[in-house]
Amino acid sequence: DTEVTQTPKHLVMGMTNKKSLKCEQHMGHRAMYWYKQKAKKPPELMFVYSYEKLSINESVPSRFSPECPNSSLLNLHLHALQPEDSALYLCASSQEPLAGDPYEQYFGPGTRLTVT
Amino acid sequence: GQNIDQPTEMTATEGAIVQINCTYQTSGFNGLFWYQQHAGEAPTFLSYNVLDGLEEKGRFSSFLSRSKGYSYLLLKELQMKDSASYLCAVRILLSSGSARQLTFGSGTQLTVLP
């Protein structure tokens, strides 16, 4: 099983709503990632979890709150978002790479988020 | 900081060979990845280079020169389904000794014409 699943596929939310994005993998990967991707742009790293602990936060606004309940699950809680936060949100996972290991990241299909 | 450059767009003909270049400037280099992304889909892994030289996987090959900060992805026997965005991504080694941070170039949109 080399699949990363994400739910929902599409989400429309108002600026006062609270919603959550979910990501799941069963490959035994201990590193999990959230990326944001705008149209015709590359993915931008938001957060990295390693062994269920937050290890990288790329100066993401607090209206995005990640959570890693266990080694297979990764959530992204959304609150008071702005229209400019509309994007494709990608989850990825990988083995925990040391220097020189390939251990590529496997991406989920993404959640298409629209903030109105 | 990191700087990764690749051409924005390329066009090639079905059955031909195309080379997509990527140049980078970064500290703590720990590998270069190529991903393919079709419109509206997730990126999928194509290749990985950490040492200088050529890596071949079927119709796809990737080359790395660390001293020049340069890589290319070579696609042979192009097919219509190869029309996609090709992302060059550099992984850096963090001070903790772990190597998780991946920074993507802006992507090259390849169009394969019949």
PDB file of C-alpha atoms in Angstrom, chain A:
ATOM      1  CA  ASP A   1       0.000   0.000   0.000  1.00  0.00           C
ATOM      2  CA  THR A   2       1.713   3.160  -1.217  1.00  0.00           C
ATOM      3  CA  GLU A   3      -1.274   5.428  -0.851  1.00  0.00           C
ATOM      4  CA  VAL A   4      -1.811   8.628   1.050  1.00  0.00           C
ATOM      5  CA  THR A   5      -5.481   9.488   1.395  1.00  0.00           C
ATOM      6  CA  GLN A   6      -6.969  12.891   2.067  1.00  0.00           C
ATOM      7  CA  THR A   7     -10.493  13.986   2.951  1.00  0.00           C
ATOM      8  CA  PRO A   8     -12.450  15.869   1.889  1.00  0.00           C
ATOM      9  CA  LYS A   9     -11.544  16.234  -1.787  1.00  0.00           C
ATOM     10  CA  HIS A  10     -13.247  19.600  -1.986  1.00  0.00           C
ATOM     11  CA  LEU A  11     -14.170  22.064   0.751  1.00  0.00           C
ATOM     12  CA  VAL A  12     -15.952  25.404   0.596  1.00  0.00           C
ATOM     13  CA  MET A  13     -15.977  27.404   3.809  1.00  0.00           C
ATOM     14  CA  GLY A  14     -16.814  30.872   4.985  1.00  0.00           C
ATOM     15  CA  MET A  15     -14.349  33.083   6.783  1.00  0.00           C
ATOM     16  CA  THR A  16     -15.992  32.436  10.156  1.00  0.00           C
ATOM     17  CA  ASN A  17     -16.157  28.644   9.821  1.00  0.00           C
ATOM     18  CA  LYS A  18     -14.023  26.021  11.526  1.00  0.00           C
ATOM     19  CA  LYS A  19     -13.143  22.963   9.486  1.00  0.00           C
ATOM     20  CA  SER A  20     -10.508  20.233   9.424  1.00  0.00           C
ATOM     21  CA  LEU A  21      -8.572  18.493   6.691  1.00  0.00           C
ATOM     22  CA  LYS A  22      -7.570  14.875   7.245  1.00  0.00           C
ATOM     23  CA  CYS A  23      -4.690  12.805   5.914  1.00  0.00           C
ATOM     24  CA  GLU A  24      -3.935   9.123   6.454  1.00  0.00           C
ATOM     25  CA  GLN A  25      -1.159   6.745   5.436  1.00  0.00           C
ATOM     26  CA  HIS A  26      -0.457   3.118   6.330  1.00  0.00           C
ATOM     27  CA  MET A  27       3.064   2.791   4.955  1.00  0.00           C
ATOM     28  CA  GLY A  28       4.712   3.064   8.363  1.00  0.00           C
ATOM     29  CA  HIS A  29       6.152   6.450   7.464  1.00  0.00           C
ATOM     30  CA  ARG A  30       7.258   8.536  10.437  1.00  0.00           C
ATOM     31  CA  ALA A  31       7.523  11.888   8.657  1.00  0.00           C
ATOM     32  CA  MET A  32       4.364  13.653   7.478  1.00  0.00           C
ATOM     33  CA  TYR A  33       3.976  16.995   5.739  1.00  0.00           C
ATOM     34  CA  TRP A  34       1.429  19.658   4.844  1.00  0.00           C
ATOM     35  CA  TYR A  35       1.916  21.708   1.676  1.00  0.00           C
ATOM     36  CA  LYS A  36      -0.100  24.522   0.151  1.00  0.00           C
ATOM     37  CA  GLN A  37      -0.252  24.838  -3.628  1.00  0.00           C
ATOM     38  CA  LYS A  38      -1.732  27.749  -5.542  1.00  0.00           C
ATOM     39  CA  ALA A  39      -2.647  27.426  -9.216  1.00  0.00           C
ATOM     40  CA  LYS A  40       0.371  27.140 -11.530  1.00  0.00           C
ATOM     41  CA  LYS A  41       2.737  27.360  -8.554  1.00  0.00           C
ATOM     42  CA  PRO A  42       4.845  24.677  -6.856  1.00  0.00           C
ATOM     43  CA  PRO A  43       3.889  23.175  -3.501  1.00  0.00           C
ATOM     44  CA  GLU A  44       5.010  25.282  -0.538  1.00  0.00           C
ATOM     45  CA  LEU A  45       5.915  23.524   2.685  1.00  0.00           C
ATOM     46  CA  MET A  46       3.775  24.461   5.695  1.00  0.00           C
ATOM     47  CA  PHE A  47       4.483  21.918   8.433  1.00  0.00           C
ATOM     48  CA  VAL A  48       6.573  18.801   9.040  1.00  0.00           C
ATOM     49  CA  TYR A  49       5.865  16.181  11.685  1.00  0.00           C
ATOM     50  CA  SER A  50       8.505  13.682  12.674  1.00  0.00           C
ATOM     51  CA  TYR A  51       7.549  10.822  14.971  1.00  0.00           C
ATOM     52  CA  GLU A  52       4.299  12.645  15.728  1.00  0.00           C
ATOM     53  CA  LYS A  53       6.099  15.781  16.873  1.00  0.00           C
ATOM     54  CA  LEU A  54       6.009  19.081  15.008  1.00  0.00           C
ATOM     55  CA  SER A  55       9.522  19.681  13.730  1.00  0.00           C
ATOM     56  CA  ILE A  56       9.062  22.416  11.126  1.00  0.00           C
ATOM     57  CA  ASN A  57       6.575  25.290  10.989  1.00  0.00           C
ATOM     58  CA  GLU A  58       7.297  27.498   7.996  1.00  0.00           C
ATOM     59  CA  SER A  59       5.960  30.669   9.621  1.00  0.00           C
ATOM     60  CA  VAL A  60       2.389  29.643   8.909  1.00  0.00           C
ATOM     61  CA  PRO A  61      -0.371  31.894  10.328  1.00  0.00           C
ATOM     62  CA  SER A  62      -2.057  30.598  13.467  1.00  0.00           C
ATOM     63  CA  ARG A  63      -5.374  30.235  11.657  1.00  0.00           C
ATOM     64  CA  PHE A  64      -3.822  26.952  10.418  1.00  0.00           C
ATOM     65  CA  SER A  65      -3.315  24.474  13.231  1.00  0.00           C
ATOM     66  CA  PRO A  66      -1.772  21.056  12.540  1.00  0.00           C
ATOM     67  CA  GLU A  67      -2.247  17.978  14.646  1.00  0.00           C
ATOM     68  CA  CYS A  68      -0.771  14.488  14.481  1.00  0.00           C
ATOM     69  CA  PRO A  69      -2.937  12.183  16.657  1.00  0.00           C
ATOM     70  CA  ASN A  70      -0.907   9.080  15.787  1.00  0.00           C
ATOM     71  CA  SER A  71       1.707   7.868  13.343  1.00  0.00           C
ATOM     72  CA  SER A  72      -0.853   7.265  10.579  1.00  0.00           C
ATOM     73  CA  LEU A  73      -2.959  10.407  10.820  1.00  0.00           C
ATOM     74  CA  LEU A  74      -2.350  14.072  10.191  1.00  0.00           C
ATOM     75  CA  ASN A  75      -4.964  16.808  10.544  1.00  0.00           C
ATOM     76  CA  LEU A  76      -5.011  20.457   9.590  1.00  0.00           C
ATOM     77  CA  HIS A  77      -7.510  22.529  11.553  1.00  0.00           C
ATOM     78  CA  LEU A  78      -8.749  25.677   9.849  1.00  0.00           C
ATOM     79  CA  HIS A  79     -10.292  28.702  11.544  1.00  0.00           C
ATOM     80  CA  ALA A  80     -11.025  32.248  10.410  1.00  0.00           C
ATOM     81  CA  LEU A  81      -9.425  31.760   7.011  1.00  0.00           C
ATOM     82  CA  GLN A  82      -9.100  34.451   4.369  1.00  0.00           C
ATOM     83  CA  PRO A  83     -10.048  34.207   0.681  1.00  0.00           C
ATOM     84  CA  GLU A  84      -6.347  34.206  -0.214  1.00  0.00           C
ATOM     85  CA  ASP A  85      -6.022  30.911   1.660  1.00  0.00           C
ATOM     86  CA  SER A  86      -7.960  29.229  -1.145  1.00  0.00           C
ATOM     87  CA  ALA A  87      -5.603  26.622  -2.616  1.00  0.00           C
ATOM     88  CA  LEU A  88      -4.893  22.917  -2.983  1.00  0.00           C
ATOM     89  CA  TYR A  89      -3.675  21.498   0.322  1.00  0.00           C
ATOM     90  CA  LEU A  90      -1.427  18.493  -0.108  1.00  0.00           C
ATOM     91  CA  CYS A  91      -0.412  15.980   2.500  1.00  0.00           C
ATOM     92  CA  ALA A  92       2.705  13.861   2.030  1.00  0.00           C
ATOM     93  CA  SER A  93       4.592  11.224   3.973  1.00  0.00           C
ATOM     94  CA  SER A  94       7.996   9.583   3.842  1.00  0.00           C
ATOM     95  CA  GLN A  95      10.342   7.390   5.753  1.00  0.00           C
ATOM     96  CA  GLU A  96      12.391   9.468   8.146  1.00  0.00           C
ATOM     97  CA  PRO A  97      15.370  10.193   5.894  1.00  0.00           C
ATOM     98  CA  LEU A  98      18.940  10.464   7.055  1.00  0.00           C
ATOM     99  CA  ALA A  99      21.603  11.988   4.886  1.00  0.00           C
ATOM    100  CA  GLY A 100      21.826  10.219   1.546  1.00  0.00           C
ATOM    101  CA  ASP A 101      18.674   8.138   1.860  1.00  0.00           C
ATOM    102  CA  PRO A 102      16.306   8.518  -1.099  1.00  0.00           C
ATOM    103  CA  TYR A 103      13.058   8.109   0.821  1.00  0.00           C
ATOM    104  CA  GLU A 104      10.938  10.137  -1.492  1.00  0.00           C
ATOM    105  CA  GLN A 105       7.757  11.796  -0.314  1.00  0.00           C
ATOM    106  CA  TYR A 106       4.447  10.258  -1.316  1.00  0.00           C
ATOM    107  CA  PHE A 107       1.698  12.788  -1.898  1.00  0.00           C
ATOM    108  CA  GLY A 108      -2.015  12.489  -1.342  1.00  0.00           C
ATOM    109  CA  PRO A 109      -4.500  13.760  -3.944  1.00  0.00           C
ATOM    110  CA  GLY A 110      -5.075  16.970  -2.030  1.00  0.00           C
ATOM    111  CA  THR A 111      -8.041  18.928  -0.734  1.00  0.00           C
ATOM    112  CA  ARG A 112      -9.245  21.764  -2.947  1.00  0.00           C
ATOM    113  CA  LEU A 113     -10.169  24.527  -0.485  1.00  0.00           C
ATOM    114  CA  THR A 114     -12.236  27.569  -1.378  1.00  0.00           C
ATOM    115  CA  VAL A 115     -12.736  30.299   1.210  1.00  0.00           C
ATOM    116  CA  THR A 116     -15.688  32.599   0.529  1.00  0.00           C
TER     117      THR A 116
END
